[in-house]
GROMACS .gro file of N, CA, C and O in nm:
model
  420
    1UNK      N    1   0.640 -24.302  13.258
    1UNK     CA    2   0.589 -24.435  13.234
    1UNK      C    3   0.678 -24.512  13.136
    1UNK      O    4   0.624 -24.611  13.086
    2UNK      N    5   0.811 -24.482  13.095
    2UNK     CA    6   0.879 -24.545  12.997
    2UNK      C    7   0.805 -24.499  12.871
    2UNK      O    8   0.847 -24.546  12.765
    3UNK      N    9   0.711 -24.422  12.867
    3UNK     CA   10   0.688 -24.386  12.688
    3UNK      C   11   0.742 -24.326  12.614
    3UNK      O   12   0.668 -24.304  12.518
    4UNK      N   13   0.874 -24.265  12.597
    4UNK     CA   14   0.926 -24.159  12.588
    4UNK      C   15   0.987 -24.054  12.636
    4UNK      O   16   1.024 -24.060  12.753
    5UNK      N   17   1.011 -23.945  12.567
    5UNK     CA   18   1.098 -23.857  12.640
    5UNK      C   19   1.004 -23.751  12.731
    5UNK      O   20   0.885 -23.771  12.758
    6UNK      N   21   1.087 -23.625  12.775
    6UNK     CA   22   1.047 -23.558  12.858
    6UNK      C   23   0.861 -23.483  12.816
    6UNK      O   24   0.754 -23.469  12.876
    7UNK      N   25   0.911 -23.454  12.691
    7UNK     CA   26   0.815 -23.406  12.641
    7UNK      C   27   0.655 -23.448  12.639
    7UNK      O   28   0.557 -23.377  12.616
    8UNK      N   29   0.663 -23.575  12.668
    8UNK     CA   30   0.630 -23.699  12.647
    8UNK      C   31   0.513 -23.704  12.826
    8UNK      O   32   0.393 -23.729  12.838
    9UNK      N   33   0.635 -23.662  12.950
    9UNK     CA   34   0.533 -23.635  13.030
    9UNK      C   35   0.485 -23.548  13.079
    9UNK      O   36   0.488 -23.525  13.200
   10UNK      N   37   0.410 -23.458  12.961
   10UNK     CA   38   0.331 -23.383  13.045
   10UNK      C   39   0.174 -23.409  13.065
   10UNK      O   40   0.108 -23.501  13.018
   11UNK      N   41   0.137 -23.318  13.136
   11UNK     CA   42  -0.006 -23.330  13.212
   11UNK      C   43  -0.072 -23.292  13.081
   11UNK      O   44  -0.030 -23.251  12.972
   12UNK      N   45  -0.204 -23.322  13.135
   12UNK     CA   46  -0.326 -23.252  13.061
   12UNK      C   47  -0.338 -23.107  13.080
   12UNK      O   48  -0.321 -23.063  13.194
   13UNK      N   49  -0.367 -23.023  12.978
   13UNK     CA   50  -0.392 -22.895  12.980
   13UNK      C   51  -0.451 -22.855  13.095
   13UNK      O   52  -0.428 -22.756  13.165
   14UNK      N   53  -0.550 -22.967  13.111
   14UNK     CA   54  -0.658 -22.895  13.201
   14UNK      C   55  -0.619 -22.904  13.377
   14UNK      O   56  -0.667 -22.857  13.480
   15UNK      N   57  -0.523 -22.977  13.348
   15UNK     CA   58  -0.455 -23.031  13.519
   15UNK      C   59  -0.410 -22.917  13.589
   15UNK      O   60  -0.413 -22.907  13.711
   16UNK      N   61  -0.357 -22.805  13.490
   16UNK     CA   62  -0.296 -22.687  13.550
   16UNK      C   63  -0.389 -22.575  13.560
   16UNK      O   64  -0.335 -22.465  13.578
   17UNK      N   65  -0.541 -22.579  13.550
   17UNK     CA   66  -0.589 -22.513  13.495
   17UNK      C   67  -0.591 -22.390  13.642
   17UNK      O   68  -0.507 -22.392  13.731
   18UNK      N   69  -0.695 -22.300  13.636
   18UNK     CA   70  -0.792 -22.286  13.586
   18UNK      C   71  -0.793 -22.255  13.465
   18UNK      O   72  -0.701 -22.184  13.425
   19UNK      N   73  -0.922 -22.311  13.349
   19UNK     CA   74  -0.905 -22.316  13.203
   19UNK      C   75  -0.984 -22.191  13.203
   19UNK      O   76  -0.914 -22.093  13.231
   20UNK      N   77  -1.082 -22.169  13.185
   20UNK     CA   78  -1.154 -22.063  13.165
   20UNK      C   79  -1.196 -21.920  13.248
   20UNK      O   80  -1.117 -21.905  13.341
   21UNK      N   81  -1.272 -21.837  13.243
   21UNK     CA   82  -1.260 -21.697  13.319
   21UNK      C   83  -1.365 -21.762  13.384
   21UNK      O   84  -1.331 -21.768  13.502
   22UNK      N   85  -1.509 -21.832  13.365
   22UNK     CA   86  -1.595 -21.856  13.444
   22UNK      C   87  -1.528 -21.957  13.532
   22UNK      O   88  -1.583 -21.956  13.643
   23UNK      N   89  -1.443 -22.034  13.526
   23UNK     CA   90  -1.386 -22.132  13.623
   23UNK      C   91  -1.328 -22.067  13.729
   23UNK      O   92  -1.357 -22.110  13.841
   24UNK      N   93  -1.235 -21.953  13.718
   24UNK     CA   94  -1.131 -21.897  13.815
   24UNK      C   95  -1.232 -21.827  13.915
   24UNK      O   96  -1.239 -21.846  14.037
   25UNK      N   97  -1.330 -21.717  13.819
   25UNK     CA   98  -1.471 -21.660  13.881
   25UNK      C   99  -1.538 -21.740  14.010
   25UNK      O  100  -1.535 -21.718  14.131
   26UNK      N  101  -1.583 -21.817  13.949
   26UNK     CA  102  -1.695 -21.948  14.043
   26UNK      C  103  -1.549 -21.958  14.174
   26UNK      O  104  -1.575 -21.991  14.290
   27UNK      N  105  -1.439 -21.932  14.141
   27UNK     CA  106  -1.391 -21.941  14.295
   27UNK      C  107  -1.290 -21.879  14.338
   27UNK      O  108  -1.194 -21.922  14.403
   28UNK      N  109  -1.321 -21.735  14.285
   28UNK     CA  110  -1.235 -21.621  14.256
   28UNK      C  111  -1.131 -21.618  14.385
   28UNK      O  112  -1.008 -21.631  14.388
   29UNK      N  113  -1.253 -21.589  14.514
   29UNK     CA  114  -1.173 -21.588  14.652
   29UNK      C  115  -1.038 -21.692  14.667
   29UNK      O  116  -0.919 -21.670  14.688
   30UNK      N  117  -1.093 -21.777  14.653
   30UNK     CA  118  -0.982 -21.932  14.659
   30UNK      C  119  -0.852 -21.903  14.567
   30UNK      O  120  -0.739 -21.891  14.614
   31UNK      N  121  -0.884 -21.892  14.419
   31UNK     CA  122  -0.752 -21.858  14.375
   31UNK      C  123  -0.663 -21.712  14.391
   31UNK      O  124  -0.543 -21.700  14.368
   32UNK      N  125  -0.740 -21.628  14.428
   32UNK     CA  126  -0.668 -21.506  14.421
   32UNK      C  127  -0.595 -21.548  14.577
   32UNK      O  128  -0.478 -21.510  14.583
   33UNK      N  129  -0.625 -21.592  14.653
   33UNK     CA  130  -0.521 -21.627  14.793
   33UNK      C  131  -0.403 -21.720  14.734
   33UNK      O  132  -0.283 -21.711  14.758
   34UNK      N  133  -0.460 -21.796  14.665
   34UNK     CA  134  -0.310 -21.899  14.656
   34UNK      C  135  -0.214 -21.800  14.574
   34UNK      O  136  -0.092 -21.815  14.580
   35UNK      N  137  -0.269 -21.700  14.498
   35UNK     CA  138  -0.216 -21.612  14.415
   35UNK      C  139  -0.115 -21.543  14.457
   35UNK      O  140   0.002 -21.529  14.424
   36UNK      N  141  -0.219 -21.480  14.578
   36UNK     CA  142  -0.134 -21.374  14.689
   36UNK      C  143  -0.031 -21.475  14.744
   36UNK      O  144   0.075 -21.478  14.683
   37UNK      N  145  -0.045 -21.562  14.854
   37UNK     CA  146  -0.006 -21.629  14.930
   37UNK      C  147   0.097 -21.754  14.861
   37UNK      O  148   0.209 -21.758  14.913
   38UNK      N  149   0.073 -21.848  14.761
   38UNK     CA  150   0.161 -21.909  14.745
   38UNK      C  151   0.244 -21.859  14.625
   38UNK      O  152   0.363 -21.891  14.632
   39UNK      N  153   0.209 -21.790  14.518
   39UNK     CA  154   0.257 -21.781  14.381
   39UNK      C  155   0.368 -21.628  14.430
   39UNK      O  156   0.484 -21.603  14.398
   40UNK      N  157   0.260 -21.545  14.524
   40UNK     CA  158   0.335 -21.418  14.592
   40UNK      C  159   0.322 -21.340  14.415
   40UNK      O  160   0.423 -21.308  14.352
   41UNK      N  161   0.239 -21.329  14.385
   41UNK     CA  162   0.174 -21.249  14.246
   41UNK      C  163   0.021 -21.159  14.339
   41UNK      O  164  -0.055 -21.237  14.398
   42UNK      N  165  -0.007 -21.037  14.343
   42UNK     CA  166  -0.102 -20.958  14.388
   42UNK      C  167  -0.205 -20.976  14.245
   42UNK      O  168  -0.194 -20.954  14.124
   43UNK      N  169  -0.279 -21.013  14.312
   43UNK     CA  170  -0.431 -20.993  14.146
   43UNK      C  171  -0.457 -20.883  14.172
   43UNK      O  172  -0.489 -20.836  14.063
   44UNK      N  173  -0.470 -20.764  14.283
   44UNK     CA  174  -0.534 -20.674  14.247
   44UNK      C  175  -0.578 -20.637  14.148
   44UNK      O  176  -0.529 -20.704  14.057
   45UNK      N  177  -0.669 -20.542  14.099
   45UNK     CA  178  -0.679 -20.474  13.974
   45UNK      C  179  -0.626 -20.560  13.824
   45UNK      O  180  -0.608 -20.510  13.713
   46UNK      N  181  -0.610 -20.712  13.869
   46UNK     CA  182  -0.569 -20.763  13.769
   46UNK      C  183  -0.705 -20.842  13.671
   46UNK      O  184  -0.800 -20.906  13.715
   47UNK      N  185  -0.679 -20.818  13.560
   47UNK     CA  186  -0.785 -20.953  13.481
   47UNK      C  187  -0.789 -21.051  13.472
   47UNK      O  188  -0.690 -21.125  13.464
   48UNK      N  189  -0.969 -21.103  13.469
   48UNK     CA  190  -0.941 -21.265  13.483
   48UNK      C  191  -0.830 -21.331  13.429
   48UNK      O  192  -0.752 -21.405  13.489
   49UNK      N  193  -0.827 -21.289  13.276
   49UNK     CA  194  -0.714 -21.362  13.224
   49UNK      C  195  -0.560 -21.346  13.248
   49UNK      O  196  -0.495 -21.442  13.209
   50UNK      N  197  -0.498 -21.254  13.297
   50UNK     CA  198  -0.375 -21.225  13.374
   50UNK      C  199  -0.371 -21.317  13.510
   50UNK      O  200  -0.264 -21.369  13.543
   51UNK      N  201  -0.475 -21.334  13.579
   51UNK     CA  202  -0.471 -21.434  13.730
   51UNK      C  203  -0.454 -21.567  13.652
   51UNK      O  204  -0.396 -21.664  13.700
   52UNK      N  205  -0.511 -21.562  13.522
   52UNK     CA  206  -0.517 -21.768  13.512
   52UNK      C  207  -0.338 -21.772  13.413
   52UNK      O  208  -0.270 -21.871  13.384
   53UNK      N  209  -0.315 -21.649  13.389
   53UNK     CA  210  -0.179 -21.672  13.327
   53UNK      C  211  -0.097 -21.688  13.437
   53UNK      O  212  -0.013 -21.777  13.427
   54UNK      N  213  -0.101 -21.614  13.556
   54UNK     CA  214  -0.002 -21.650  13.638
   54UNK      C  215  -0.025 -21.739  13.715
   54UNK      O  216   0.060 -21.773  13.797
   55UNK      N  217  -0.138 -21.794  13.707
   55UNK     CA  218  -0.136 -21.934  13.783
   55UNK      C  219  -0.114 -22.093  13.721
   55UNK      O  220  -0.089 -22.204  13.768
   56UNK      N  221  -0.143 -22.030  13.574
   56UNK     CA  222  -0.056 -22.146  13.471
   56UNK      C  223   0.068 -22.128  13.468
   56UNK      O  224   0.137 -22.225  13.435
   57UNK      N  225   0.129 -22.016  13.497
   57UNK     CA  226   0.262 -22.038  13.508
   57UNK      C  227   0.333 -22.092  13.598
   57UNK      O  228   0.425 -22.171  13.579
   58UNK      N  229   0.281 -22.039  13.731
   58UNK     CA  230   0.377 -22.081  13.863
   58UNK      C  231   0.322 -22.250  13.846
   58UNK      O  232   0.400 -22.344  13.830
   59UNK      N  233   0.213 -22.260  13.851
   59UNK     CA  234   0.195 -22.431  13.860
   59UNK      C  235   0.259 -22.525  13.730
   59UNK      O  236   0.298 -22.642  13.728
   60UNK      N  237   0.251 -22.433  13.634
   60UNK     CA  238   0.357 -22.515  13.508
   60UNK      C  239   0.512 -22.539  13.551
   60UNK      O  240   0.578 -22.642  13.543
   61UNK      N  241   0.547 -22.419  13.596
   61UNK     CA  242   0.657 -22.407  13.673
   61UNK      C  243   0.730 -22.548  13.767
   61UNK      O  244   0.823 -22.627  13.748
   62UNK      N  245   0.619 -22.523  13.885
   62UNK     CA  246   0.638 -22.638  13.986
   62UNK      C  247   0.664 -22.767  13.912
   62UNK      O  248   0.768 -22.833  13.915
   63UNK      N  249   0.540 -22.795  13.836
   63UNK     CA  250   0.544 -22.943  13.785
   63UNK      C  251   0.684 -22.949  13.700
   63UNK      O  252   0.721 -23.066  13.686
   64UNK      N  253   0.769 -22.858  13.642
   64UNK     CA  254   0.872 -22.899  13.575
   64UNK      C  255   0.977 -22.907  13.681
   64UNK      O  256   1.057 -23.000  13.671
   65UNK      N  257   0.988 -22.825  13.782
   65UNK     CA  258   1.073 -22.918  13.903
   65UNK      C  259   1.047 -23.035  13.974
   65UNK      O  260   1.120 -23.131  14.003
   66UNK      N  261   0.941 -23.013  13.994
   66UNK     CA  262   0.901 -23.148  14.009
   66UNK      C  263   0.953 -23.314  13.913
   66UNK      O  264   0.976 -23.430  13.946
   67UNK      N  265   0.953 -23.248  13.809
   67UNK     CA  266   0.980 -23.392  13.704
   67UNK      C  267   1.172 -23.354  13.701
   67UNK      O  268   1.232 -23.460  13.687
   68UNK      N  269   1.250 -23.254  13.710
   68UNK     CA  270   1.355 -23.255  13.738
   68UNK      C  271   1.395 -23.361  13.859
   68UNK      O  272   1.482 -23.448  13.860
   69UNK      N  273   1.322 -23.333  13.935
   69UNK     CA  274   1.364 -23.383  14.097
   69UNK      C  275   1.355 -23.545  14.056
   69UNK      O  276   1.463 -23.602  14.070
   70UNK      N  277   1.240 -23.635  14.006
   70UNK     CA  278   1.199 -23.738  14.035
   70UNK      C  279   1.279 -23.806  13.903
   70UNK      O  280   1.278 -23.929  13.892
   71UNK      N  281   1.343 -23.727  13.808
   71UNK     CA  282   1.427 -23.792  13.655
   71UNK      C  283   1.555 -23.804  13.735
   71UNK      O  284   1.605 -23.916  13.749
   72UNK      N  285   1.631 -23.660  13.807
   72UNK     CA  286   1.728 -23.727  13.919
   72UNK      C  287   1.756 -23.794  14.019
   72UNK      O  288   1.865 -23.808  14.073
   73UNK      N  289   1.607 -23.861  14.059
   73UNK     CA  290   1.633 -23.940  14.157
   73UNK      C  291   1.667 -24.058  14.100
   73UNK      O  292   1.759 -24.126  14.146
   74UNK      N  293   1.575 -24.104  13.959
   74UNK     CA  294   1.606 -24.232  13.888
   74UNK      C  295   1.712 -24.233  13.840
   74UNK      O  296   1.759 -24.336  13.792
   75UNK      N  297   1.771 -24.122  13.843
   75UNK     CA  298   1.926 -24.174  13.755
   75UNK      C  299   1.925 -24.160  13.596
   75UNK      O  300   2.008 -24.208  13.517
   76UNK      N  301   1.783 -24.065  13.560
   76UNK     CA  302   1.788 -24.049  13.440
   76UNK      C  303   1.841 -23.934  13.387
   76UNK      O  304   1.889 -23.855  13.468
   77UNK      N  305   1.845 -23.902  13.256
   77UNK     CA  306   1.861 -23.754  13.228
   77UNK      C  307   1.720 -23.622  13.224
   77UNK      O  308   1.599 -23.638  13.237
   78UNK      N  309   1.784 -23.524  13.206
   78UNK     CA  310   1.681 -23.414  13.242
   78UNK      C  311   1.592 -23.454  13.110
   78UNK      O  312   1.473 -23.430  13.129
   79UNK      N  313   1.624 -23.512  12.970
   79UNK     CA  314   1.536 -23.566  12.894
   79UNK      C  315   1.469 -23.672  12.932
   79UNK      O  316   1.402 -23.716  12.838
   80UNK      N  317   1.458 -23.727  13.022
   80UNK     CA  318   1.375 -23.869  13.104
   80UNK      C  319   1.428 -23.975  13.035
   80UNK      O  320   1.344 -24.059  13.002
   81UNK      N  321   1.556 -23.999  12.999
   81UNK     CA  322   1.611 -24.126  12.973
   81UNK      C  323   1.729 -24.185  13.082
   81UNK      O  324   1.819 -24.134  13.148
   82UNK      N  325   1.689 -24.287  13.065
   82UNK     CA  326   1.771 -24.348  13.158
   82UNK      C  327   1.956 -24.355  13.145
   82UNK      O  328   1.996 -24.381  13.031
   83UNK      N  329   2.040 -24.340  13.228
   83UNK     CA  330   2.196 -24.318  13.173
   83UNK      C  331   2.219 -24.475  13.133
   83UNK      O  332   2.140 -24.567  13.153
   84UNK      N  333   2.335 -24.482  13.077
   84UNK     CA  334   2.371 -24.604  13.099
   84UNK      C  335   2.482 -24.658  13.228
   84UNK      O  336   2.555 -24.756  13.213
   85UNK      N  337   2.480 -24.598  13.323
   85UNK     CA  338   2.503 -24.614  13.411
   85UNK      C  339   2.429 -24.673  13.549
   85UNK      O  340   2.474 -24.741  13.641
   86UNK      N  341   2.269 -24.605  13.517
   86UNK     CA  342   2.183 -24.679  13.594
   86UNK      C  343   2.131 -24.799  13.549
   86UNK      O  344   2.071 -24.888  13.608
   87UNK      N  345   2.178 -24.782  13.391
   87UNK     CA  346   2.083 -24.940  13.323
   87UNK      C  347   2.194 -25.094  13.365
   87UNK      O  348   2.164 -25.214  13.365
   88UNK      N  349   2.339 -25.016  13.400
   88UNK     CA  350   2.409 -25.086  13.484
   88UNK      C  351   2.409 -25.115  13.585
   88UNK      O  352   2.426 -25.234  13.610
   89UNK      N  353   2.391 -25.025  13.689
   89UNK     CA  354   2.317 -25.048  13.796
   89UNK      C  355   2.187 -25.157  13.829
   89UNK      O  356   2.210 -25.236  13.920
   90UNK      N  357   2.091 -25.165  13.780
   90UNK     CA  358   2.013 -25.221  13.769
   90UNK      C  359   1.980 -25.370  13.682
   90UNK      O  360   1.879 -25.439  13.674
   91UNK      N  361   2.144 -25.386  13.614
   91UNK     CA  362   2.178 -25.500  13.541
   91UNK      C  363   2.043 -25.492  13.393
   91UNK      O  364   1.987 -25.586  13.337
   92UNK      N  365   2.033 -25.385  13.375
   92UNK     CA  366   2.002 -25.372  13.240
   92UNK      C  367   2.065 -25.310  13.087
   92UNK      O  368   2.018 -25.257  12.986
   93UNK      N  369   2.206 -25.353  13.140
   93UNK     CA  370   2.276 -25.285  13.036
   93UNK      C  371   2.317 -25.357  12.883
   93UNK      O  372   2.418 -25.332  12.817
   94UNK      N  373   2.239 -25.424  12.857
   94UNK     CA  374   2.219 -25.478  12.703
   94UNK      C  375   2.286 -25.422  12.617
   94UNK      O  376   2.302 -25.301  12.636
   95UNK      N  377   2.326 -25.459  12.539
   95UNK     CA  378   2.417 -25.370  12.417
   95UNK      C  379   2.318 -25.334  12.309
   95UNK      O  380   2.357 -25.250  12.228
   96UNK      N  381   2.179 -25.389  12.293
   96UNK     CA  382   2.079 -25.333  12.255
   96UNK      C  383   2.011 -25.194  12.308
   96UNK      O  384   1.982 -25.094  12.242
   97UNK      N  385   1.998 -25.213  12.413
   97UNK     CA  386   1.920 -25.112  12.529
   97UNK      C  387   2.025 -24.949  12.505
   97UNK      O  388   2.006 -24.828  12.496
   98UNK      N  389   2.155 -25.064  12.502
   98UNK     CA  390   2.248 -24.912  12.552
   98UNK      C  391   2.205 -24.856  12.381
   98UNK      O  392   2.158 -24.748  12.345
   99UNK      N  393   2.240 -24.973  12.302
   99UNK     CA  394   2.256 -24.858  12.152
   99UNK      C  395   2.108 -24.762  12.173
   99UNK      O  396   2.123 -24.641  12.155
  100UNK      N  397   1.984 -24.803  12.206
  100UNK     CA  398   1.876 -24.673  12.172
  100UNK      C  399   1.906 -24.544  12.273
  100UNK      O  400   1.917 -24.424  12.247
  101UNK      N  401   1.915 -24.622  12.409
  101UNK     CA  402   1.894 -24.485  12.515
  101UNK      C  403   2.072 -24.411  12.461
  101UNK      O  404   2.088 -24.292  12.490
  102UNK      N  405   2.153 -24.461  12.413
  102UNK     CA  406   2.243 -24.376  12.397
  102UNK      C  407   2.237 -24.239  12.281
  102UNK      O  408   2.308 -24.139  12.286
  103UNK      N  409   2.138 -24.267  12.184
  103UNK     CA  410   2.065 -24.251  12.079
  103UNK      C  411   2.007 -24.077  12.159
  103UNK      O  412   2.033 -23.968  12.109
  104UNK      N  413   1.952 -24.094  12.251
  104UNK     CA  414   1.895 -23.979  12.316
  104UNK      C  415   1.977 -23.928  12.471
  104UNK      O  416   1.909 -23.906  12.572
  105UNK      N  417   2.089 -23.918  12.471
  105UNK     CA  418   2.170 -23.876  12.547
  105UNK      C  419   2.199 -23.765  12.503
  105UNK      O  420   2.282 -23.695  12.561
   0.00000   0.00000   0.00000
């Protein structure tokens, strides 16, 4: 959103969740497949809290390629600033503009 740096966009805790053991529980079946099937992590014999670690991970995971993919499409850096090359591109290359975003290059 232009607020800042990378750090800047992440999600809500709870976006990646499941947050709690009664949450993953109430739909145990459902996540232990995406577990098996998309993450390719076996829950067997695993604990609640080991299934919600590896499913905060692989989905923490994704979302940081994800924001790789969509910072290189804009032409920004992997810190979510814009180069000064695209702020040329786009005829925003101010000698103001350039001094901050150069600031975080």
């Amino acid at each position: 959103m232009g607020k800042g740096l990378r750090i800047n966009d992440k999600t809500p805790y709870r976006t990646m969740g499941p947050v709690t053991p009664e949450e993953y529980e109430s739909r145990a079946e459902r996540y232990d497949k995406q577990l098996k099937e998309t993450v390719g992590y076996d829950p067997t014999g695993k604990t609640v809290e080991e299934k919600i670690a590896a499913m905060r991970a692989y989905r923490e995971d994704q979302y940081e390629k994800l924001t790789d993919a969509v910072y290189k499409r804009r032409g920004w850096t992997e810190n979510g600033v814009p180069t000064p090359e695209k702020l040329k591109e786009i005829g925003m290359d101010f000698p103001g503009l350039l001094d901050v975003v150069e600031k975080h290059i």
